[in-house]
Tab-separated table of C-alpha atoms in Angstrom:
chain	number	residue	atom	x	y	z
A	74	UNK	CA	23.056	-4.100	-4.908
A	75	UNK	CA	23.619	-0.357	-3.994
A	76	UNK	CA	21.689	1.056	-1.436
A	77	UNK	CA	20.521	5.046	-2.019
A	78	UNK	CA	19.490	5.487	-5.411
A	79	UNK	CA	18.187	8.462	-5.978
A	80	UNK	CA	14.564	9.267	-6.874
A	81	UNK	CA	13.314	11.487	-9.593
A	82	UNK	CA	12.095	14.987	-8.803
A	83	UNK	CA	7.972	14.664	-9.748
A	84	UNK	CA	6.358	16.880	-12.219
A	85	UNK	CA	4.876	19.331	-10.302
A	86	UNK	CA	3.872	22.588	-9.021
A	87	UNK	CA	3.037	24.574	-6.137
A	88	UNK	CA	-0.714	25.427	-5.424
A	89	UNK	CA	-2.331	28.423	-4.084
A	90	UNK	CA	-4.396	27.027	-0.891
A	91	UNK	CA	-8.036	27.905	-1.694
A	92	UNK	CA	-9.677	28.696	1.493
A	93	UNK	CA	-12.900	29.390	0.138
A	94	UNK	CA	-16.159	27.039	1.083
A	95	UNK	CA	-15.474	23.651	-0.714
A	96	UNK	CA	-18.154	23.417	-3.396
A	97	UNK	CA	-20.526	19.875	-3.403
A	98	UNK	CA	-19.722	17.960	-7.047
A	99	UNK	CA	-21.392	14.497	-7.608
A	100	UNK	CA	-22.858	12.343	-5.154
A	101	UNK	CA	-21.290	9.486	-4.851
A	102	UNK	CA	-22.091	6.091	-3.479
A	103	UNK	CA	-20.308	4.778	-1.039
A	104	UNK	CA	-19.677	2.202	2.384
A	105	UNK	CA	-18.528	3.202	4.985
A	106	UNK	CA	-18.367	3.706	9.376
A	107	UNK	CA	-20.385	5.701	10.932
A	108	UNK	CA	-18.791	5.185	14.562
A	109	UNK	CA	-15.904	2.428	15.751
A	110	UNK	CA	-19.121	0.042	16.645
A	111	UNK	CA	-21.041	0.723	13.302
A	112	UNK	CA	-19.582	-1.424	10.845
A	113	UNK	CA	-19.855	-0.661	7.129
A	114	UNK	CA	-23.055	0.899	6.043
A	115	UNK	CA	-24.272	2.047	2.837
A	116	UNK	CA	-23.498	6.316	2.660
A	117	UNK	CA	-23.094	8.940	0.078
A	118	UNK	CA	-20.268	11.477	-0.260
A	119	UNK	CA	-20.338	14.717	-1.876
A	120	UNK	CA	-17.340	14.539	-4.303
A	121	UNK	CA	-15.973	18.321	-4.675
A	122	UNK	CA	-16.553	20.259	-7.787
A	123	UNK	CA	-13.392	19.550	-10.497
A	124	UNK	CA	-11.344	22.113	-11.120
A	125	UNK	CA	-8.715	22.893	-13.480
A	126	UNK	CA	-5.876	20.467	-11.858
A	127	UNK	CA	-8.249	17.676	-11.012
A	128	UNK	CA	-9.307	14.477	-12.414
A	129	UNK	CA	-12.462	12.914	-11.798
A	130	UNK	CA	-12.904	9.165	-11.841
A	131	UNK	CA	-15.531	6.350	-11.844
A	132	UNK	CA	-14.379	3.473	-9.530
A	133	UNK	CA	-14.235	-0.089	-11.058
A	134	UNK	CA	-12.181	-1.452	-8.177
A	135	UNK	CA	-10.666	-0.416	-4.364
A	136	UNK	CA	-8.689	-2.912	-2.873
A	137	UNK	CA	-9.370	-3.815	1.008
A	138	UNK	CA	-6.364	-3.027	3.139
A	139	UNK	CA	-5.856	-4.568	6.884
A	140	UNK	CA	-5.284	-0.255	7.512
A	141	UNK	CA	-8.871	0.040	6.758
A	142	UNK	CA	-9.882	-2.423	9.880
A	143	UNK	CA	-7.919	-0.239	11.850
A	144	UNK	CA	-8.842	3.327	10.806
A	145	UNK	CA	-13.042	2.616	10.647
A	146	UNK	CA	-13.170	0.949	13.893
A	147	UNK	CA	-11.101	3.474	15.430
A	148	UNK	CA	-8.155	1.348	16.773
A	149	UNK	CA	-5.504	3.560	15.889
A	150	UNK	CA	-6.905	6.713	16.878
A	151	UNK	CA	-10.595	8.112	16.462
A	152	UNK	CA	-11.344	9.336	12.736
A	153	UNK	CA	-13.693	11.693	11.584
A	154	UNK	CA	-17.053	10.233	11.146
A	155	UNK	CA	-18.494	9.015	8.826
A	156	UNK	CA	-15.684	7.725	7.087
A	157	UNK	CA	-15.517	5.912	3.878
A	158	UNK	CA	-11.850	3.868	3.423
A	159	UNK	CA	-10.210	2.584	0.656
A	160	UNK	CA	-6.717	3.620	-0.752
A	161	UNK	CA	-6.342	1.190	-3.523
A	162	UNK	CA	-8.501	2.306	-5.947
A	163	UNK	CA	-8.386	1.538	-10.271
A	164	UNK	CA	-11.027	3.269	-12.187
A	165	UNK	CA	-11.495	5.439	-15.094
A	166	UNK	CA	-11.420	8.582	-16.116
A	167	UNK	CA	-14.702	10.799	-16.732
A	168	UNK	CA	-13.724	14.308	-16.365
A	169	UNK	CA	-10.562	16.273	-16.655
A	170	UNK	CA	-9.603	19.901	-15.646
A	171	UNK	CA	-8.492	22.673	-18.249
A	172	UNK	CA	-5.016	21.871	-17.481
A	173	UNK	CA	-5.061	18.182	-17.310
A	174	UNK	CA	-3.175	16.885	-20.926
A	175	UNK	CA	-1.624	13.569	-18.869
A	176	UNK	CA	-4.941	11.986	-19.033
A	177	UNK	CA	-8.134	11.870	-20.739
A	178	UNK	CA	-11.389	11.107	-20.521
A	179	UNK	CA	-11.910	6.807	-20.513
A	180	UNK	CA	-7.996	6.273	-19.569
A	181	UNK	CA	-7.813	3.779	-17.029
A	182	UNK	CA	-6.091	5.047	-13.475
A	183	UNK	CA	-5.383	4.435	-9.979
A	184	UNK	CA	-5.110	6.431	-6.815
A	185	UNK	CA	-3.252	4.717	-3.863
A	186	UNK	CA	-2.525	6.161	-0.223
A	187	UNK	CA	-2.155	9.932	-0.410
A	188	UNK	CA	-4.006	12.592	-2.939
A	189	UNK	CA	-1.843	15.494	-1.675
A	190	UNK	CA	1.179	16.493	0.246
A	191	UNK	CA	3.222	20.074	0.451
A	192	UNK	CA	4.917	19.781	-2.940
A	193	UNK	CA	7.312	22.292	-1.526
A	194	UNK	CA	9.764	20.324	1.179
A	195	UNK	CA	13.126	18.348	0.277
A	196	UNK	CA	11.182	15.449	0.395
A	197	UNK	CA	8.205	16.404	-1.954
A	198	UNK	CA	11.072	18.128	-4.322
A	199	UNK	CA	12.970	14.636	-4.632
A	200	UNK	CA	9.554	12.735	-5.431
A	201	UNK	CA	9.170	11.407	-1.965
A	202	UNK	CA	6.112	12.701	-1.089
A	203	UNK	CA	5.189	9.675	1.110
A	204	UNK	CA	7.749	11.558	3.350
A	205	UNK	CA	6.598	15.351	2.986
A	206	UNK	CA	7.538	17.351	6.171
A	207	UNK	CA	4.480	18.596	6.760
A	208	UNK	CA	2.519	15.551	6.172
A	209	UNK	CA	1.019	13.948	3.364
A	210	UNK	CA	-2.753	14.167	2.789
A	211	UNK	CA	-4.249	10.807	2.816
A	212	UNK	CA	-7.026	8.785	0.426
A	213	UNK	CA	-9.191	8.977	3.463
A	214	UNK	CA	-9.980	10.952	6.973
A	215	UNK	CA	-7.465	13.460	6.464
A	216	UNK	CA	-8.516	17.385	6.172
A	217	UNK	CA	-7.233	18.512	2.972
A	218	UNK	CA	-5.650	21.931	3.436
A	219	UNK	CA	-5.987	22.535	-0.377
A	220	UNK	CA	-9.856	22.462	0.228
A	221	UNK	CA	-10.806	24.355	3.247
A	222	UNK	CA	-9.925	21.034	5.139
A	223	UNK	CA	-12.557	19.353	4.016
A	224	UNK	CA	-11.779	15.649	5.079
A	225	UNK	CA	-10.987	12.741	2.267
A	226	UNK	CA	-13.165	10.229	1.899
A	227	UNK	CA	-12.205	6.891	0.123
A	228	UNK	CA	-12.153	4.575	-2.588
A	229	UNK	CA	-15.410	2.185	-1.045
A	230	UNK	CA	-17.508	4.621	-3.530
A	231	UNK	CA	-18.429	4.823	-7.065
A	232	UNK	CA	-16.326	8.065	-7.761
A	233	UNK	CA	-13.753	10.266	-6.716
A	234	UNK	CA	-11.901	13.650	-7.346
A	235	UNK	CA	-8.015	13.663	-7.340
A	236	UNK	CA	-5.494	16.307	-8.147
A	237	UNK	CA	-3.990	15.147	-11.552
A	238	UNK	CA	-0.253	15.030	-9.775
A	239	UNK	CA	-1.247	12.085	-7.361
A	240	UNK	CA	-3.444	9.933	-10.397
A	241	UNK	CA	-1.238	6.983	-11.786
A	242	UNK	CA	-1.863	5.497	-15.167
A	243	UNK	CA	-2.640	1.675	-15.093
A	244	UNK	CA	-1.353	-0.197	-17.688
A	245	UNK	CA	-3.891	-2.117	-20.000
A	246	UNK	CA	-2.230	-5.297	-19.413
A	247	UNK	CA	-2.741	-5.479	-15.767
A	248	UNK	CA	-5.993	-6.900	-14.458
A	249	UNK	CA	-8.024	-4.108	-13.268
A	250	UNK	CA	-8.845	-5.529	-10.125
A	251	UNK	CA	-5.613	-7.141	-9.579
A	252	UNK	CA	-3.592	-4.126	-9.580
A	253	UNK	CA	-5.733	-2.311	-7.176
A	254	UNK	CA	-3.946	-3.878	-3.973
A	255	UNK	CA	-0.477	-2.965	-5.967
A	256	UNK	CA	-1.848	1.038	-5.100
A	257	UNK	CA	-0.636	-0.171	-1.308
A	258	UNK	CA	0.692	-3.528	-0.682
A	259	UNK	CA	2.603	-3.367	-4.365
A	260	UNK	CA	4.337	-0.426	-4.042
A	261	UNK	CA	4.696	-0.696	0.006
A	262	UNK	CA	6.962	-4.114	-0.897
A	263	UNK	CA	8.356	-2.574	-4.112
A	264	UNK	CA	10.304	0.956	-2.361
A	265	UNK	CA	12.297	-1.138	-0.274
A	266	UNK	CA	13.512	-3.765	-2.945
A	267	UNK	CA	13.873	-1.084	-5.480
A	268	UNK	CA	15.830	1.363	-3.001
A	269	UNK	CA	17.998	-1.713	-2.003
A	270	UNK	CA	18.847	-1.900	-5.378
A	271	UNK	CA	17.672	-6.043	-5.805
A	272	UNK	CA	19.179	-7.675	-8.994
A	273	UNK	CA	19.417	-11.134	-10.011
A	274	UNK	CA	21.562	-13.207	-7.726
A	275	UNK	CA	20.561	-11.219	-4.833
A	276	UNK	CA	18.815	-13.160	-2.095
A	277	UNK	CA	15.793	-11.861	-0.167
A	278	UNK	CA	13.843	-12.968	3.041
A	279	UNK	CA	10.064	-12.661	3.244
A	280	UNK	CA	8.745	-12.461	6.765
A	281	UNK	CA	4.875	-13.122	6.443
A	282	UNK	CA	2.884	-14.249	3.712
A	283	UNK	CA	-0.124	-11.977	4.145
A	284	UNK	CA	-0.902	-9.388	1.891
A	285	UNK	CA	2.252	-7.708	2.179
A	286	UNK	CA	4.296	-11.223	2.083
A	287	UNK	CA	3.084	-12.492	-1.061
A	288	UNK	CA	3.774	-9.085	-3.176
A	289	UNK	CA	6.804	-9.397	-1.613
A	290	UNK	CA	7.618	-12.820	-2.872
A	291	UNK	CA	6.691	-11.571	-6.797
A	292	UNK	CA	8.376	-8.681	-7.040
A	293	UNK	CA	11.644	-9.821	-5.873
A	294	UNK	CA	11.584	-13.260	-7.985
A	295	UNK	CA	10.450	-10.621	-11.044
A	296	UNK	CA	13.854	-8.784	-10.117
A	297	UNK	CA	15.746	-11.695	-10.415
A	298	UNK	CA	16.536	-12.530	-6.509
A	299	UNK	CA	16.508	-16.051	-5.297
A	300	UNK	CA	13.847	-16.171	-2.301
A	301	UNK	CA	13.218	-17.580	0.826
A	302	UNK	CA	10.094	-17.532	2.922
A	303	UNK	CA	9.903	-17.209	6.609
A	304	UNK	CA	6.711	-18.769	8.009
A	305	UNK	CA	5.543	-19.907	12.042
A	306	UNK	CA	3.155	-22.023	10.021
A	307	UNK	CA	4.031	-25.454	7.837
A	308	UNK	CA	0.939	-25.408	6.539
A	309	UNK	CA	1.862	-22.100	4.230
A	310	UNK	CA	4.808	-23.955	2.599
A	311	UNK	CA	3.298	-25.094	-0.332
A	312	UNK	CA	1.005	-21.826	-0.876
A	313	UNK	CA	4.749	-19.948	-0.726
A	314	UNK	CA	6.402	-22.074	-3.378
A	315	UNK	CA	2.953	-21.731	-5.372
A	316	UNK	CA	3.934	-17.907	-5.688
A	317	UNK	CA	7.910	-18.746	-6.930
A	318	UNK	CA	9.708	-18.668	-3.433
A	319	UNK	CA	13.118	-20.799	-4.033
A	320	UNK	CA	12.811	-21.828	-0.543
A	321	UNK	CA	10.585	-21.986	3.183
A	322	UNK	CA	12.250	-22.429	6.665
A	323	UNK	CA	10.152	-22.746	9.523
A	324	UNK	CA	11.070	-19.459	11.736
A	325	UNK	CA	10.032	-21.633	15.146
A	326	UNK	CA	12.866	-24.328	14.110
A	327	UNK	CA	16.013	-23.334	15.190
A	328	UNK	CA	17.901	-25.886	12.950
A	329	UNK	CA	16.113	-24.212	10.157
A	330	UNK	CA	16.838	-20.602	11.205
A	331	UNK	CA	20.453	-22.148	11.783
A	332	UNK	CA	20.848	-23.677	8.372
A	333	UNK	CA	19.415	-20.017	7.263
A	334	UNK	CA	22.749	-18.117	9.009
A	335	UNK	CA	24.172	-15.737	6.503
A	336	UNK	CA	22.157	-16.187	3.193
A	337	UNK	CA	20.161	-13.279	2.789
A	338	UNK	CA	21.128	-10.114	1.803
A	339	UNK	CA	17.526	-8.306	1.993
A	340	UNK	CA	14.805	-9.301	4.519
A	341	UNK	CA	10.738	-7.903	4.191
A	342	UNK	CA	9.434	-7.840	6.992
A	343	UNK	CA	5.708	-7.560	6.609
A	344	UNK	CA	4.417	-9.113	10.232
A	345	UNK	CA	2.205	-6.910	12.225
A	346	UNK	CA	2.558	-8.527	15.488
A	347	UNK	CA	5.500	-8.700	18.045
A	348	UNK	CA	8.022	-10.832	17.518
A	349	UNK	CA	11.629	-11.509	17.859
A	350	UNK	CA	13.905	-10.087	15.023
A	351	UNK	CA	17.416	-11.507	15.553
A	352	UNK	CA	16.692	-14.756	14.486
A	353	UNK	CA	16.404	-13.281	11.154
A	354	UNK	CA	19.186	-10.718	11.584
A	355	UNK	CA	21.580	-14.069	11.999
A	356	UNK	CA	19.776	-14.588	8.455
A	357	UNK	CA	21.462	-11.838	7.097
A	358	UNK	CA	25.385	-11.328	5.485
A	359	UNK	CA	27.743	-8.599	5.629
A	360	UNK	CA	26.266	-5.510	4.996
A	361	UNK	CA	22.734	-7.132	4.849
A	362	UNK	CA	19.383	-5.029	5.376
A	363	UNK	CA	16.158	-5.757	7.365
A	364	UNK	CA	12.989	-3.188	6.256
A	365	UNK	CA	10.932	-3.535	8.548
A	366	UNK	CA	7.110	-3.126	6.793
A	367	UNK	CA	4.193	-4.143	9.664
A	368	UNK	CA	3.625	-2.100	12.356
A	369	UNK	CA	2.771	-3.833	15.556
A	370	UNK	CA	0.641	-2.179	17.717
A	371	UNK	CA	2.811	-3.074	20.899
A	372	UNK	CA	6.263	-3.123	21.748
A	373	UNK	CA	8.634	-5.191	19.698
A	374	UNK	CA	11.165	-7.829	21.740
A	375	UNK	CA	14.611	-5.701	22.183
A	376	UNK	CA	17.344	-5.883	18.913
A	377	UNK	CA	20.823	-7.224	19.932
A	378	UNK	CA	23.074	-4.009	18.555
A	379	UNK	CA	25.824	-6.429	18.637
A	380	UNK	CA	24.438	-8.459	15.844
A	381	UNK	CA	24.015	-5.499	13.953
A	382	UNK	CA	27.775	-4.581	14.370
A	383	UNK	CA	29.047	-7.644	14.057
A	384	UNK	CA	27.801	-7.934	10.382
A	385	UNK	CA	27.175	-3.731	9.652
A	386	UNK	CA	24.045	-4.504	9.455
A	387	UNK	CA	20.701	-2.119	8.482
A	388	UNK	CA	17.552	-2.420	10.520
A	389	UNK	CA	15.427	0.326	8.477
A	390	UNK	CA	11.790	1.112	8.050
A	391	UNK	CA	9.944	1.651	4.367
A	392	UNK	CA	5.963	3.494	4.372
A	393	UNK	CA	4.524	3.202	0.408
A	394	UNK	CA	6.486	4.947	-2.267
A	395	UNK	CA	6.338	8.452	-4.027
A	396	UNK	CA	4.064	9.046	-7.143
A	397	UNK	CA	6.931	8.507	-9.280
A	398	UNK	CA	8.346	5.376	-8.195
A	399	UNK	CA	4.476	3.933	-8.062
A	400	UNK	CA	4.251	4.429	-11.577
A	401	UNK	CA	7.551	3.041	-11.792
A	402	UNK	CA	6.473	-0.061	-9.954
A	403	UNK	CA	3.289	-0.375	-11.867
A	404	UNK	CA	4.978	-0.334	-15.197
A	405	UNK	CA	7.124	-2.993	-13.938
A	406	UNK	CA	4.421	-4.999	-12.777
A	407	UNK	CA	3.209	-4.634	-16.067
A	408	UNK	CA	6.029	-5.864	-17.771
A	409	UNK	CA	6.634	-8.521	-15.688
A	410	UNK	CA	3.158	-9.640	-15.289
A	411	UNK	CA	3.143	-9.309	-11.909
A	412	UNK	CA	-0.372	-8.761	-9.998
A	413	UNK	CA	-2.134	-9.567	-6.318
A	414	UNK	CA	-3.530	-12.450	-5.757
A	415	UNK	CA	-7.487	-11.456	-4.637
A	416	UNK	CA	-10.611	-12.659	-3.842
A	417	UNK	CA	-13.441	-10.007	-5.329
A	418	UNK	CA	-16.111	-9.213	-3.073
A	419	UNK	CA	-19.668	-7.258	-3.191
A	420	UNK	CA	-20.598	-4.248	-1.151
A	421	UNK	CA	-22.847	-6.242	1.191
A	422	UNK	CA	-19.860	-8.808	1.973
A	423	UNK	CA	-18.091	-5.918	3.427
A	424	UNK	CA	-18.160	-6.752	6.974
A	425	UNK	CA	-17.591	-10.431	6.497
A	426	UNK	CA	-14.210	-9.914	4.635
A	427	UNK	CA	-13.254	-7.826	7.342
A	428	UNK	CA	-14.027	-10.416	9.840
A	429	UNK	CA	-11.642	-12.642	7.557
A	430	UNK	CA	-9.052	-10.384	6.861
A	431	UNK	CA	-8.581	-9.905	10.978
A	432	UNK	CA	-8.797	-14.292	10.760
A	433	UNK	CA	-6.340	-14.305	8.182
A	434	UNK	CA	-8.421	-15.981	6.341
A	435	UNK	CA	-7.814	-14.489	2.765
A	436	UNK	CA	-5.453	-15.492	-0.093
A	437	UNK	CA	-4.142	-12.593	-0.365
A	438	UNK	CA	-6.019	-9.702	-1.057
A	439	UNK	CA	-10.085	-8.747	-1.120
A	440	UNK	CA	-11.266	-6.583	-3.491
A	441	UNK	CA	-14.705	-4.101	-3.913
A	442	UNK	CA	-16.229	-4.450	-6.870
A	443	UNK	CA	-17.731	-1.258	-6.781
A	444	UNK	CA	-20.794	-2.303	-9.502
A	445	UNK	CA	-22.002	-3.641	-6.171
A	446	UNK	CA	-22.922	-0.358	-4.440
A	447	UNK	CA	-26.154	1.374	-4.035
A	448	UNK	CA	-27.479	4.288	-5.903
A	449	UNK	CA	-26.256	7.677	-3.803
A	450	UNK	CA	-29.033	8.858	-1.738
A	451	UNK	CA	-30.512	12.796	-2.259
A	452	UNK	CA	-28.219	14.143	0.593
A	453	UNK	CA	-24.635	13.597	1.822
A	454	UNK	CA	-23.642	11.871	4.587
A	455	UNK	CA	-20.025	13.291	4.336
């Protein structure tokens, strides 16, 4: 377990910004908000005209992420309307530019959080474009400086147009549905693991088993770590050892988290709400590591620094994971046979599954099947 690998440079180039009027493609059909109150409503996009670096795809599937809540009903800031979400998106390919030769036309691929960044910091150089200085340019309500700032609209649609350097190939073996959520809450579990260096014999703490949690739980038994599951709730005990977890302890029972005291030498943190973190830091042994993976939107309870000293221990953060190690992580997916665990839904179940998803009540993922949208009206709404 060695901490710092190093990361691939990607395969790519810079690109003259074209500031020229962005150009209407396809119409697409899509769901999306058309205010924080609106819900999901049926809308069509105007997909840009291809050119010679893009590809163009045909949507099978776009995983729903618990971001998406957030961004359409405006709780994190106000977006753009109308906006049309979805960053976990497996399709395939219909189009390519003239110099596209990494994919052609029927090849099945995925787009996850970003479609763009600088390509031209330290961080973009060392294929960590999830980091670029100047700001990556996300799958949805971002301007895209590339195209007169037009803003991105998502994968809730039947098509999309994506520069070829952010386009991932999706193995054949994976489930097509299944590995959409892998676009986000795959590789979002799989950076941290993979940059701590996990191995067999290595043990690893899940915090959560949401979305996040139970990716979590797969990858790191697929890299050989023994794991244990940190739940407030009994009744997730058997749903954790359903998905390989070695073993459960019941965070609110202090014998448990006592019993727990220096076993772990990774912990995933993938809760979203306050709560108290040294508990689990007593979890951890020398020179253990705590990524912390939810974002809560208010303040977290105080860290102890002297239980960090005490054991040099890491508290460190982790967003998603360049285009390089996403491929990486779907390949070993692949291999491994590793996928989410989802519940498909149609375009007109939308709202309901987001009602759920804020209930928790989802094992683990929902997915769009995107057969299940509407023809694209005459005009654009976006």
């Amino acid at each position: 377990m060695n901490p710092g690998r190093p990361v691939p440079p990607p395969l790519a180039k810079t690109i003259t910004l074209d500031t020229s009027e962005a150009s209407a493609g396809v119409l697409a059909a899509a769901y999306g908000a058309t205010s924080p109150e609106s819900g999901l409503v049926p809308l069509t996009v105007a997909r840009r005209e291809p050119g010679e670096d893009d590809v163009v795809i045909a949507i099978e599937f776009c995983g729903l992420c618990h971001s998406d809540v957030h961004a359409t009903r405006g709780e994190w800031r106000v977006p753009p309307y109308p906006l049309v979400p979805g960053h976990e998106i497996v399709g395939h390919v219909t189009r390519v530019g003239a110099s596209v030769s990494a994919f052609s036309v029927g090849d099945r691929v995925g787009v996850g959080c970003m479609v763009d960044s600088c390509r031209e910091c330290d961080s973009c150089l060392e294929g960590l474009e999830q980091y670029c200085e100047r700001g990556n340019v996300g799958t949805y309500g971002a301007a895209d400086p590339r195209h007169a700032d037009a803003i991105t609209q998502g994968g809730y649609s039947t098509s999309v147009v994506v520069d070829k350097g952010f386009v991932l190939r999706v193995p054949e073996s994976l489930d097509p549905a299944a590995a959409a959520p892998l676009l986000c809450a795959g590789i979002t579990t799989y950076s941290p693991l993979r940059y701590f260096d996990v191995e067999e014999g290595d043990s690893v703490g899940v915090v959560g088993l949401g979305g996040l949690g139970h990716m979590a739980v797969k990858i790191a038994k697929a890299m050989g770590a023994e794991v244990t599951v940190f739940t407030t709730s009994e009744s997730k005990f058997d749903a954790a050892r359903e998905l390989g977890a070695d073993h459960v302890v019941l965070s609110k029972d202090a014998d448990a988290m006592e019993a727990a005291n220096r076993s772990i030498d990774v912990i995933i943190d993938t809760v979203a709400a306050p709560h108290d973190l040294n508990p689990y830091f007593r979890t951890l042994r020398l020179d253990g590591a705590l990524f912390q993976l939810g974002l809560p939107a208010d303040d977290m309870p105080p860290v102890s620094p002297g239980l960090l000293i005490r054991r040099r221990l890491a508290y460190a953060g982790s967003l998603i994971g360049g285009i390089e190690e996403t491929q990486e992580m779907l390949d070993f997916c692949a291999e491994h046979g590793v996928a989410s665990d989802i519940e498909i839904v149609r375009a007109d179940q939308l709202n309901e599954a987001y009602d759920r998803m804020v209930a928790g009540d989802v094992k683990y993922r929902f997915v769009l099947d995107t057969a299940t949208l509407q023809e694209p009206a005459e005009r654009a709404d976006a």
